[in-house]
Amino acid sequence: NESLIKDSPVRVEVVGGDKLKSSAMVNSADLLREQSGLLLTTNVRTGVQMMGLSPDYTMILLDGQPMIGRVAGVLDLSRISVGNIDRVEIVKGPMSSLYGSEALAGVINIITKRPADGWSGKLYSQYLQHGAAELQLDGGYGATDYEISGFFNSKSAQPFELTENGRTVPYSGFTDYTAQTKGLWRITPGLKLSANGRFFESESSGKFTESFFGQVASNTGSVVQREFSGTLGTEWTHGKARLTAQLYGSKYTEQYNFDTTQATAGKTDDLSRQIWRGYLQYDVFWNLRNRFTFGLEADYDNTSGSRYPDKPFYRTFSLFGQWEGNPTEWVSYALSARYVGNSAYDNASFNGGEPFDSTLLKVLWLANPKLALNFKITDNLQFRTSIGTGYKVPDFRQLYVQFSNRLAGAGYDLVGARRLGLDLQPERSTAFDAGIMVDGIDIPIGDNKLTGMVEVRAFRNNLSNLIEYYYVGQDATGANAVYSYRNLSRVYTQGLETNLHLALPVSDSTSLSASFGYQFLDANDIEVLDAIKDGRAIYINGEYLTYKTYGGLWFRSRHSGVARVQYDHRPY
């Protein structure tokens, strides 16, 4: 539901506008790299780490629809070109109450452009050494009753190698194509029909490297990715109510060509995944201070290929709702909840073995509620806080994958838990955050004024039934390690995030702006902390682990930050 950022109970960060137009950013990964609290991971693909949680805990949406094609839990953000992005909306913290599984850490919604009034078009190209050469073409027509737009993007990069201190790191070359079209027809003032389609293809070739369990594997070959997706929707507004219906379909395929035989899979490894999704949503303004949203959603999700010979599938049905209110001018809130039934489990929301004697506690556990509050203390001072639960159903990879890696530098098998007769419980989290923001900073400097905003935010996320890799043993030959997945850890991530934005007009046609962000992150496995306390934690060299030598969860930076300084000369 549309709302003003200053009135939203949930903290939403919006990135877009001039920042996209005035930089050499090529894809969405470049854009997100500059946001504090978001760290890009590149172990396998370019993913995003949020709230100290891995990329598979953040839901990535494109125009409100879930993107598919995760590899090792990572959705490659380099697939989305900046040239077609209007803005990106970021919500940190568990949003399972509205968006379902995969939204345990938060949600990133990438919203593509709509055409301007009348005819418009753009041709753009750039070249980066040791980067992507890019060509973009977009155009469209906008009018009162209808609008239509199209976008085409081509990116390519040549393979190269970097050598330092006797170590050579190869970078593969690639060629990407993206095409998208969108249309909107306002049939009557209260009835709209919309449709859009997207195609993406990427072929990477050359030498590849990836890191897994400390092994650095290399390969000479190619990877081909293809994605087709389409959405058809309608929206009917009557008085204070609105009914929205939408159908969405997406197919993603991926094929690897290796230079080494991968056990029984041979030298070719492929993956195919399809999603069909339909939902109905009903919004109503009960009065000027209360808005209610109700909806239901059905998903059909299946996968196949050499890694999934059994062709597993999920069927998911969800009911969700939200109550938004602003009882006074200085307080607003949002209470949301979602019930999920998943074919892989008796009840994805509750199957965690939680013994509840209280019916109320059981209902709350089933509904995955979240409460967000916004206190507008003054026109320029806001305090936001929220508490909520989240869940994540084990994905196809964790339950059913069957993969062998025989590349140079590696030798292991990855087997889904159910193939070993084990079952996994959905992961759950309880999160709390609170932040204060001062906007409208106004400091006179000579004839000009320095304007800005400062924000400080604290968060805590407790997770149970966290799914992690573990070493099962050796295969029948004794030459390769076998890994699978299990529910084990109780972990927490907590931290402090600060943001500062400043702008200063230098003259009538020039301005200077700066943005700074910093995040302190503390992420630990509670079972390891308990073992250290009891003197049971033995380090890899045989010494006992201590609080000082324990570094917390792997691949998390305790300190991270971003800085951006920009000078604008508007005539140029």
Coordinates of C-alpha atoms in Angstrom, one line a residue:
N1 CA 0.0 0.0 0.0
E2 CA 1.3 3.4 -0.9
S3 CA 2.1 5.7 2.0
L4 CA 4.4 8.6 2.7
I5 CA 7.8 7.5 4.0
K6 CA 7.5 9.8 7.0
D7 CA 4.2 8.2 8.0
S8 CA 5.2 4.6 7.5
P9 CA 5.5 2.6 10.8
V10 CA 7.9 0.3 9.1
R11 CA 11.3 1.9 8.3
V12 CA 11.6 1.9 4.5
E13 CA 14.8 3.1 2.7
V14 CA 14.2 4.3 -0.8
V15 CA 17.1 4.6 -3.2
G16 CA 16.7 6.0 -6.7
G17 CA 16.4 9.2 -8.6
D18 CA 19.5 11.3 -9.1
K19 CA 21.8 8.7 -7.5
L20 CA 21.0 6.3 -10.4
K21 CA 21.4 9.0 -13.1
S22 CA 24.7 10.5 -11.9
S23 CA 26.9 7.4 -11.5
A24 CA 28.6 4.7 -13.5
M25 CA 26.6 1.9 -11.7
V26 CA 25.9 -1.0 -14.0
N27 CA 23.7 -3.3 -12.0
S28 CA 21.7 -3.5 -8.8
A29 CA 24.7 -5.0 -6.9
D30 CA 26.6 -1.7 -7.5
L31 CA 23.6 0.3 -6.2
L32 CA 23.1 -1.8 -3.0
R33 CA 26.9 -1.8 -2.2
E34 CA 26.5 1.9 -1.2
Q35 CA 23.8 1.2 1.4
S36 CA 24.9 0.9 5.0
G37 CA 23.9 -2.3 6.7
L38 CA 24.0 -4.2 3.4
L39 CA 27.2 -6.2 2.6
L40 CA 27.7 -7.9 -0.7
T41 CA 29.0 -11.5 -0.7
T42 CA 30.8 -13.0 -3.6
N43 CA 31.7 -16.6 -2.5
V44 CA 29.5 -18.1 -5.2
R45 CA 27.4 -15.2 -6.7
T46 CA 26.9 -11.6 -5.9
G47 CA 24.4 -11.7 -3.0
V48 CA 23.4 -9.3 -0.2
Q49 CA 23.9 -9.9 3.5
M50 CA 21.4 -8.0 5.8
M51 CA 21.0 -7.9 9.5
G52 CA 24.1 -10.2 9.7
L53 CA 22.2 -13.0 7.9
S54 CA 23.3 -14.8 4.7
P55 CA 21.8 -13.9 1.3
D56 CA 19.3 -16.7 1.3
Y57 CA 17.4 -14.9 4.2
T58 CA 16.6 -11.8 2.2
M59 CA 13.7 -11.8 -0.2
I60 CA 14.4 -10.1 -3.6
L61 CA 11.4 -8.8 -5.4
L62 CA 11.2 -7.4 -8.9
D63 CA 8.1 -5.2 -9.3
G64 CA 6.7 -6.9 -6.2
Q65 CA 7.2 -10.5 -7.6
P66 CA 9.8 -12.9 -6.2
M67 CA 12.9 -13.6 -8.3
I68 CA 14.1 -17.1 -8.6
G69 CA 17.4 -18.7 -9.6
R70 CA 19.3 -19.0 -6.3
V71 CA 22.6 -20.9 -6.4
A72 CA 23.9 -22.0 -3.0
G73 CA 21.2 -19.8 -1.5
V74 CA 22.4 -16.7 -3.4
L75 CA 20.4 -14.8 -6.0
D76 CA 22.8 -13.0 -8.4
L77 CA 22.0 -9.3 -8.2
S78 CA 24.2 -8.6 -11.2
R79 CA 21.3 -9.9 -13.3
I80 CA 19.3 -6.7 -12.9
S81 CA 20.5 -3.7 -14.8
V82 CA 20.4 -0.2 -13.2
G83 CA 19.2 1.3 -16.5
N84 CA 15.7 0.0 -16.0
I85 CA 15.4 0.7 -12.3
D86 CA 13.2 3.6 -11.1
R87 CA 13.9 3.0 -7.4
V88 CA 14.7 0.3 -4.8
E89 CA 12.8 0.0 -1.6
I90 CA 14.6 -1.7 1.3
V91 CA 13.0 -3.0 4.5
K92 CA 15.4 -4.5 7.2
G93 CA 14.1 -7.0 9.6
P94 CA 11.8 -10.1 9.4
M95 CA 8.8 -9.5 7.1
S96 CA 7.4 -13.0 7.0
S97 CA 4.1 -11.6 8.3
L98 CA 3.5 -10.2 4.8
Y99 CA 5.9 -11.7 2.4
G100 CA 6.3 -15.3 3.7
S101 CA 9.4 -17.4 3.7
E102 CA 12.8 -16.1 2.6
A103 CA 12.0 -12.7 4.2
L104 CA 13.7 -13.6 7.5
A105 CA 16.3 -10.8 7.2
G106 CA 14.3 -8.4 5.2
V107 CA 12.9 -7.5 1.7
I108 CA 14.5 -5.6 -1.2
N109 CA 11.9 -4.6 -3.8
I110 CA 13.4 -3.4 -7.1
I111 CA 10.8 -1.3 -9.0
T112 CA 11.3 -0.7 -12.7
K113 CA 10.5 2.4 -14.6
R114 CA 7.2 3.6 -16.0
P115 CA 7.1 5.8 -19.1
A116 CA 6.8 9.6 -18.9
D117 CA 3.8 11.4 -20.5
G118 CA 4.0 11.4 -24.3
W119 CA 6.8 9.7 -26.2
S120 CA 10.2 9.3 -24.6
G121 CA 13.3 7.3 -25.3
K122 CA 17.0 6.9 -24.3
L123 CA 20.1 5.4 -25.8
Y124 CA 23.0 4.8 -23.4
S125 CA 26.4 3.1 -23.6
Q126 CA 29.5 2.8 -21.5
Y127 CA 32.8 0.9 -21.3
L128 CA 34.7 -0.1 -18.2
Q129 CA 38.2 -1.6 -18.3
H130 CA 38.1 -5.0 -16.5
G131 CA 34.3 -4.5 -16.3
A132 CA 31.2 -4.6 -18.5
A133 CA 30.7 -2.8 -21.7
E134 CA 27.0 -1.9 -21.8
L135 CA 24.4 -0.8 -24.3
Q136 CA 20.9 0.3 -23.2
L137 CA 17.8 1.2 -25.2
D138 CA 14.5 2.1 -23.7
G139 CA 11.4 4.0 -24.8
G140 CA 7.7 4.3 -24.2
Y141 CA 4.5 6.3 -24.4
G142 CA 2.4 7.5 -21.5
A143 CA -1.1 8.9 -21.6
T144 CA -4.1 9.3 -19.3
D145 CA -5.8 6.0 -20.4
Y146 CA -2.8 3.8 -21.1
E147 CA 0.9 3.5 -21.1
I148 CA 3.4 1.1 -22.7
S149 CA 7.2 0.9 -22.4
G150 CA 10.1 -1.4 -23.4
F151 CA 13.7 -1.9 -22.3
F152 CA 16.6 -3.7 -23.8
N153 CA 20.1 -4.0 -22.3
S154 CA 23.2 -5.8 -23.4
K155 CA 26.4 -6.2 -21.3
S156 CA 29.6 -8.0 -22.1
A157 CA 33.0 -8.4 -20.5
Q158 CA 36.2 -10.1 -21.7
P159 CA 37.9 -12.6 -19.4
F160 CA 41.1 -11.5 -17.7
E161 CA 43.5 -12.6 -14.9
L162 CA 45.0 -10.6 -12.0
T163 CA 48.3 -11.8 -10.5
E164 CA 49.7 -10.7 -7.2
N165 CA 52.3 -12.3 -4.9
G166 CA 52.5 -15.3 -7.1
R167 CA 48.8 -16.0 -7.0
T168 CA 46.7 -15.7 -10.2
V169 CA 42.9 -15.1 -9.9
P170 CA 40.9 -15.6 -13.1
Y171 CA 37.8 -13.6 -13.9
S172 CA 35.4 -15.1 -16.5
G173 CA 34.0 -13.2 -19.4
F174 CA 30.2 -13.0 -19.9
T175 CA 27.5 -11.7 -22.2
D176 CA 24.1 -10.7 -20.8
Y177 CA 20.8 -9.7 -22.5
T178 CA 17.8 -8.3 -20.7
A179 CA 14.5 -7.4 -22.4
Q180 CA 11.4 -6.1 -20.6
T181 CA 8.0 -4.7 -21.6
K182 CA 5.3 -3.2 -19.4
G183 CA 1.8 -2.0 -20.2
L184 CA -1.1 -0.4 -18.3
W185 CA -4.7 0.2 -19.4
R186 CA -7.0 2.4 -17.3
I187 CA -10.3 1.0 -18.6
T188 CA -12.4 3.2 -16.4
P189 CA -11.4 5.6 -13.5
G190 CA -11.9 2.7 -11.1
L191 CA -10.6 -0.3 -13.2
K192 CA -7.0 -1.0 -14.4
L193 CA -5.4 -3.8 -16.3
S194 CA -1.7 -4.3 -16.3
A195 CA 0.8 -6.7 -17.8
N196 CA 4.5 -7.1 -18.1
G197 CA 7.1 -9.6 -19.3
R198 CA 10.8 -10.1 -18.8
F199 CA 13.5 -12.1 -20.5
F200 CA 17.1 -12.5 -19.3
E201 CA 19.9 -14.6 -20.7
S202 CA 23.5 -14.8 -19.6
E203 CA 26.4 -16.8 -20.8
S204 CA 29.7 -16.8 -18.9
S205 CA 32.8 -18.6 -20.2
G206 CA 36.4 -19.0 -19.3
K207 CA 38.1 -19.8 -16.0
F208 CA 36.0 -19.8 -12.8
T209 CA 36.8 -20.0 -9.1
E210 CA 34.6 -20.5 -6.1
S211 CA 35.1 -21.1 -2.4
F212 CA 33.3 -23.8 -0.5
F213 CA 34.2 -25.2 3.0
G214 CA 37.7 -23.6 2.6
Q215 CA 38.3 -25.4 -0.7
V216 CA 39.0 -23.2 -3.7
A217 CA 37.8 -24.9 -6.8
S218 CA 38.6 -23.9 -10.4
N219 CA 37.0 -24.8 -13.7
T220 CA 37.3 -23.9 -17.4
G221 CA 33.9 -24.1 -19.0
S222 CA 30.7 -22.1 -19.3
V223 CA 27.4 -21.3 -17.5
V224 CA 24.2 -20.4 -19.3
Q225 CA 21.3 -18.8 -17.5
R226 CA 17.8 -18.0 -18.8
E227 CA 14.8 -16.5 -17.2
F228 CA 11.3 -15.9 -18.5
S229 CA 8.7 -14.2 -16.4
G230 CA 5.3 -12.5 -16.8
T231 CA 2.6 -10.9 -14.8
L232 CA -1.1 -10.1 -15.5
G233 CA -3.0 -8.1 -13.0
T234 CA -6.2 -6.1 -12.5
E235 CA -7.2 -3.5 -9.9
W236 CA -10.7 -2.4 -9.1
T237 CA -11.3 0.6 -6.8
H238 CA -14.8 1.3 -5.4
G239 CA -15.3 4.1 -2.9
K240 CA -12.9 3.4 0.0
A241 CA -12.1 -0.1 -1.1
R242 CA -9.7 -1.7 -3.6
L243 CA -9.6 -5.3 -4.9
T244 CA -6.4 -6.5 -6.6
A245 CA -5.9 -9.8 -8.4
Q246 CA -2.7 -11.0 -10.0
L247 CA -1.2 -14.0 -11.8
Y248 CA 2.5 -14.5 -12.1
G249 CA 4.7 -17.1 -13.8
S250 CA 8.4 -17.5 -14.0
K251 CA 10.8 -20.1 -15.4
Y252 CA 14.5 -20.2 -14.7
T253 CA 17.1 -22.6 -16.3
E254 CA 20.8 -22.9 -15.7
Q255 CA 23.3 -25.2 -17.3
Y256 CA 27.0 -25.7 -16.4
N257 CA 29.6 -27.2 -18.7
F258 CA 32.6 -28.5 -16.8
D259 CA 36.0 -29.5 -17.9
T260 CA 35.9 -32.3 -15.3
T261 CA 33.5 -35.2 -15.0
Q262 CA 31.2 -34.6 -12.0
A263 CA 30.6 -38.2 -10.8
T264 CA 27.4 -39.6 -12.2
A265 CA 26.3 -36.2 -13.6
G266 CA 29.0 -36.2 -16.2
K267 CA 30.4 -32.9 -17.5
T268 CA 27.0 -31.1 -17.8
D269 CA 24.9 -30.0 -14.9
D270 CA 21.6 -28.4 -15.3
L271 CA 18.8 -26.9 -13.2
S272 CA 15.2 -25.9 -14.0
R273 CA 12.7 -24.2 -11.7
Q274 CA 9.2 -22.9 -12.3
I275 CA 6.9 -20.7 -10.1
W276 CA 3.2 -20.0 -10.6
R277 CA 1.7 -17.6 -8.2
G278 CA -1.7 -16.1 -7.8
Y279 CA -3.1 -13.8 -5.2
L280 CA -6.1 -11.7 -4.2
Q281 CA -5.8 -8.7 -2.0
Y282 CA -8.6 -6.5 -0.5
D283 CA -7.8 -3.1 1.0
V284 CA -10.4 -0.9 2.7
F285 CA -10.2 2.5 4.5
W286 CA -12.5 1.8 7.4
N287 CA -12.2 5.5 8.2
L288 CA -9.6 8.2 7.9
R289 CA -7.5 6.7 10.6
N290 CA -7.7 2.9 9.9
R291 CA -6.9 0.8 6.9
F292 CA -7.3 -3.0 6.7
T293 CA -5.7 -5.3 4.2
F294 CA -6.7 -9.0 3.7
G295 CA -5.4 -11.4 1.2
L296 CA -4.8 -15.0 0.1
E297 CA -2.0 -16.4 -2.0
A298 CA -1.4 -19.8 -3.7
D299 CA 2.1 -20.8 -5.1
Y300 CA 3.1 -23.8 -7.2
D301 CA 6.9 -24.2 -7.1
N302 CA 8.9 -27.1 -8.6
T303 CA 12.4 -27.9 -9.7
S304 CA 14.2 -30.5 -11.8
G305 CA 17.6 -31.2 -13.4
S306 CA 20.6 -33.3 -12.7
R307 CA 20.8 -32.0 -9.1
Y308 CA 17.1 -32.8 -8.5
P309 CA 16.4 -36.1 -10.3
D310 CA 13.3 -36.7 -8.1
K311 CA 11.7 -33.4 -9.3
P312 CA 10.6 -32.2 -5.9
F313 CA 7.8 -29.6 -5.6
Y314 CA 6.1 -27.3 -3.1
R315 CA 2.5 -26.3 -3.0
T316 CA 1.9 -23.3 -0.7
F317 CA -1.3 -21.6 0.5
S318 CA -1.2 -18.4 2.6
L319 CA -3.6 -16.1 4.3
F320 CA -2.3 -12.6 5.3
G321 CA -3.6 -9.4 6.8
Q322 CA -2.6 -6.0 8.1
W323 CA -4.1 -3.3 10.2
E324 CA -2.6 0.2 9.7
G325 CA -3.7 3.0 12.0
N326 CA -2.9 6.5 13.1
P327 CA -5.0 7.3 16.1
T328 CA -3.4 10.7 16.4
E329 CA -1.2 12.9 14.2
W330 CA 1.9 11.8 16.0
V331 CA 1.4 8.0 16.2
S332 CA 1.0 5.4 13.5
Y333 CA 1.2 1.6 13.7
A334 CA 1.0 -1.5 11.5
L335 CA 0.0 -4.9 12.9
S336 CA 0.5 -7.7 10.3
A337 CA 0.2 -11.5 10.4
R338 CA 0.4 -14.4 7.9
Y339 CA -0.6 -18.1 8.1
V340 CA 1.2 -20.5 5.7
G341 CA 0.5 -24.1 4.7
N342 CA 3.2 -25.9 2.8
S343 CA 3.0 -29.3 1.2
A344 CA 6.5 -30.2 2.4
Y345 CA 5.3 -29.9 6.0
D346 CA 2.2 -30.5 8.0
N347 CA 2.3 -26.8 8.9
A348 CA 5.3 -24.7 7.8
S349 CA 4.4 -22.0 10.4
F350 CA 4.1 -24.3 13.4
N351 CA 6.1 -27.4 12.7
G352 CA 8.8 -26.6 15.1
G353 CA 7.9 -28.9 17.9
E354 CA 6.9 -26.1 20.2
P355 CA 4.7 -27.4 23.1
F356 CA 2.2 -24.6 23.8
D357 CA -0.3 -25.1 26.6
S358 CA -1.8 -21.7 25.9
T359 CA -4.1 -21.4 22.9
L360 CA -3.3 -17.7 22.5
L361 CA 0.5 -18.5 22.3
K362 CA -0.2 -21.2 19.7
V363 CA -2.3 -18.8 17.6
L364 CA 0.4 -16.2 17.8
W365 CA 3.1 -18.7 16.7
L366 CA 0.9 -19.8 13.8
A367 CA 0.3 -16.3 12.6
N368 CA 3.9 -15.0 12.6
P369 CA 2.8 -11.5 13.8
K370 CA 4.7 -8.2 13.6
L371 CA 4.0 -4.9 15.2
A372 CA 5.6 -1.7 14.0
L373 CA 5.2 1.7 15.7
N374 CA 6.1 5.2 14.5
F375 CA 6.2 8.1 17.0
K376 CA 6.5 11.5 15.3
I377 CA 7.7 13.5 18.3
T378 CA 8.1 16.7 16.3
D379 CA 8.0 17.6 12.6
N380 CA 11.7 16.7 12.3
L381 CA 12.1 14.0 15.0
Q382 CA 10.8 10.4 14.7
F383 CA 11.2 7.3 16.8
R384 CA 10.4 3.9 15.2
T385 CA 10.3 0.5 16.8
S386 CA 9.1 -2.9 15.9
I387 CA 8.9 -6.5 17.2
G388 CA 8.1 -9.4 15.0
T389 CA 8.6 -13.0 14.2
G390 CA 9.9 -14.6 11.0
Y391 CA 10.2 -18.1 9.6
K392 CA 11.9 -19.8 6.7
V393 CA 10.9 -23.1 5.2
P394 CA 13.9 -25.3 4.1
D395 CA 14.5 -24.9 0.4
F396 CA 14.9 -27.5 -2.3
R397 CA 18.6 -27.5 -2.0
Q398 CA 18.6 -28.2 1.8
L399 CA 16.1 -31.1 1.4
Y400 CA 16.8 -32.8 -1.9
V401 CA 20.0 -31.7 -3.6
Q402 CA 22.3 -34.3 -5.1
F403 CA 25.6 -32.7 -6.2
S404 CA 29.2 -33.9 -6.7
N405 CA 32.1 -31.5 -7.1
R406 CA 35.2 -33.0 -8.7
L407 CA 36.8 -29.8 -9.9
A408 CA 40.5 -29.1 -9.4
G409 CA 41.0 -28.1 -5.8
A410 CA 37.8 -29.6 -4.5
G411 CA 36.3 -33.0 -3.9
Y412 CA 33.0 -33.3 -2.1
D413 CA 29.4 -34.4 -2.3
L414 CA 26.5 -32.3 -1.1
V415 CA 23.4 -34.3 -0.3
G416 CA 20.0 -33.0 0.8
A417 CA 18.9 -34.0 4.3
R418 CA 15.8 -36.0 3.2
R419 CA 18.1 -38.2 1.0
L420 CA 19.8 -39.2 4.2
G421 CA 16.5 -39.9 6.0
L422 CA 16.8 -36.7 8.0
D423 CA 14.1 -34.0 8.2
L424 CA 14.6 -30.3 8.8
Q425 CA 12.4 -28.0 10.7
P426 CA 11.6 -24.4 9.5
E427 CA 13.9 -21.8 10.8
R428 CA 12.4 -19.2 13.1
S429 CA 13.4 -15.8 14.4
T430 CA 12.2 -13.1 16.8
A431 CA 13.5 -9.6 16.1
F432 CA 13.4 -6.3 17.7
D433 CA 14.6 -2.9 16.4
A434 CA 14.4 0.7 17.5
G435 CA 15.7 3.8 15.8
I436 CA 15.6 7.6 16.1
M437 CA 15.8 9.9 13.1
V438 CA 16.4 13.7 13.0
D439 CA 15.4 15.2 9.6
G440 CA 15.3 18.7 8.5
I441 CA 18.8 19.7 9.9
D442 CA 19.2 23.3 8.8
I443 CA 22.5 25.1 9.6
P444 CA 23.3 28.6 8.0
I445 CA 26.7 28.7 6.3
G446 CA 27.3 32.1 4.8
D447 CA 24.6 32.9 2.3
N448 CA 23.7 29.1 2.0
K449 CA 22.2 26.5 4.3
L450 CA 23.6 23.0 5.1
T451 CA 20.7 20.6 5.3
G452 CA 20.7 17.0 6.3
M453 CA 19.4 14.0 8.2
V454 CA 20.9 11.8 10.9
E455 CA 19.7 8.4 12.1
V456 CA 20.7 5.8 14.7
R457 CA 19.2 2.4 14.8
A458 CA 19.7 -0.7 17.0
F459 CA 18.6 -4.2 16.3
R460 CA 18.5 -7.7 17.8
N461 CA 17.6 -10.9 16.0
N462 CA 17.3 -14.3 17.7
L463 CA 17.1 -17.4 15.5
S464 CA 16.3 -21.0 16.3
N465 CA 16.5 -24.2 14.2
L466 CA 19.1 -22.4 12.0
I467 CA 20.0 -24.7 9.1
E468 CA 23.7 -25.1 8.5
Y469 CA 26.1 -27.4 6.6
Y470 CA 27.7 -30.2 8.5
Y471 CA 30.3 -32.9 7.7
V472 CA 28.6 -36.4 7.4
G473 CA 31.7 -38.4 6.5
Q474 CA 33.6 -39.9 3.5
D475 CA 32.0 -41.4 0.5
A476 CA 32.3 -45.1 -0.4
T477 CA 35.7 -44.5 -2.1
G478 CA 37.0 -42.7 0.9
A479 CA 38.4 -40.0 -1.4
N480 CA 35.6 -37.3 -1.1
A481 CA 33.9 -35.6 1.9
V482 CA 30.1 -35.8 2.1
Y483 CA 28.2 -32.8 3.5
S484 CA 24.5 -32.3 4.3
Y485 CA 22.3 -30.0 6.3
R486 CA 20.9 -30.0 9.9
N487 CA 19.1 -27.9 12.4
L488 CA 21.6 -27.1 15.1
S489 CA 22.5 -23.6 16.0
R490 CA 20.8 -21.1 18.1
V491 CA 22.3 -17.8 17.0
Y492 CA 21.8 -14.1 17.5
T493 CA 22.8 -11.1 15.4
Q494 CA 22.7 -7.7 17.0
G495 CA 24.1 -4.3 16.1
L496 CA 24.0 -0.6 15.7
E497 CA 23.6 1.3 12.5
T498 CA 24.1 5.0 11.9
N499 CA 23.4 7.1 8.8
L500 CA 24.2 10.8 8.0
H501 CA 23.2 12.7 4.9
L502 CA 24.3 16.3 4.2
A503 CA 23.7 18.7 1.3
L504 CA 25.1 22.2 0.7
P505 CA 24.2 24.5 -2.3
V506 CA 27.5 26.1 -3.5
S507 CA 25.9 28.3 -6.1
D508 CA 22.7 28.6 -8.0
S509 CA 23.8 25.8 -10.4
T510 CA 26.1 23.7 -8.2
S511 CA 25.8 21.7 -5.0
L512 CA 27.8 19.4 -2.8
S513 CA 26.3 16.4 -1.0
A514 CA 27.7 13.6 1.2
S515 CA 26.4 10.4 2.8
F516 CA 28.0 8.3 5.5
G517 CA 26.9 5.1 7.0
Y518 CA 28.4 2.7 9.6
Q519 CA 27.3 -0.6 11.1
F520 CA 28.6 -2.5 14.1
L521 CA 27.6 -6.1 14.0
D522 CA 27.8 -8.8 16.7
A523 CA 26.8 -12.2 15.4
N524 CA 27.4 -15.4 17.5
D525 CA 26.4 -19.0 17.8
I526 CA 24.9 -19.4 21.3
E527 CA 25.9 -23.1 21.5
V528 CA 29.5 -22.1 20.9
L529 CA 29.3 -19.5 23.6
D530 CA 27.9 -22.1 26.0
A531 CA 30.7 -24.5 25.1
I532 CA 33.3 -21.8 25.8
K533 CA 31.6 -21.0 29.1
D534 CA 31.7 -24.7 30.1
G535 CA 35.3 -25.2 28.8
R536 CA 34.1 -27.7 26.1
A537 CA 35.1 -25.6 23.0
I538 CA 38.3 -26.9 21.4
Y539 CA 40.0 -24.8 18.7
I540 CA 41.3 -26.3 15.5
N541 CA 44.9 -26.4 16.9
G542 CA 43.9 -28.3 20.0
E543 CA 43.7 -25.3 22.2
Y544 CA 40.6 -24.3 24.1
L545 CA 38.5 -21.6 22.4
T546 CA 38.0 -18.4 24.5
Y547 CA 35.6 -15.5 24.2
K548 CA 38.6 -13.4 22.9
T549 CA 39.6 -15.9 20.1
Y550 CA 36.0 -16.7 19.0
G551 CA 35.3 -14.5 16.0
G552 CA 31.5 -15.2 15.8
L553 CA 29.6 -16.4 12.8
W554 CA 31.8 -16.7 9.7
F555 CA 31.8 -14.2 6.8
R556 CA 30.4 -11.4 8.9
S557 CA 32.3 -8.1 9.3
R558 CA 32.1 -6.6 12.8
H559 CA 32.7 -3.1 11.4
S560 CA 31.5 -1.9 8.0
G561 CA 30.7 1.4 6.5
V562 CA 30.1 3.4 3.3
A563 CA 30.9 7.0 2.3
R564 CA 29.7 8.9 -0.8
V565 CA 30.6 12.5 -1.8
Q566 CA 29.0 14.0 -4.8
Y567 CA 29.4 17.3 -6.6
D568 CA 26.7 18.3 -9.0
H569 CA 26.9 21.0 -11.8
R570 CA 23.3 21.0 -13.1
P571 CA 24.0 22.5 -16.6
Y572 CA 26.4 19.6 -17.4

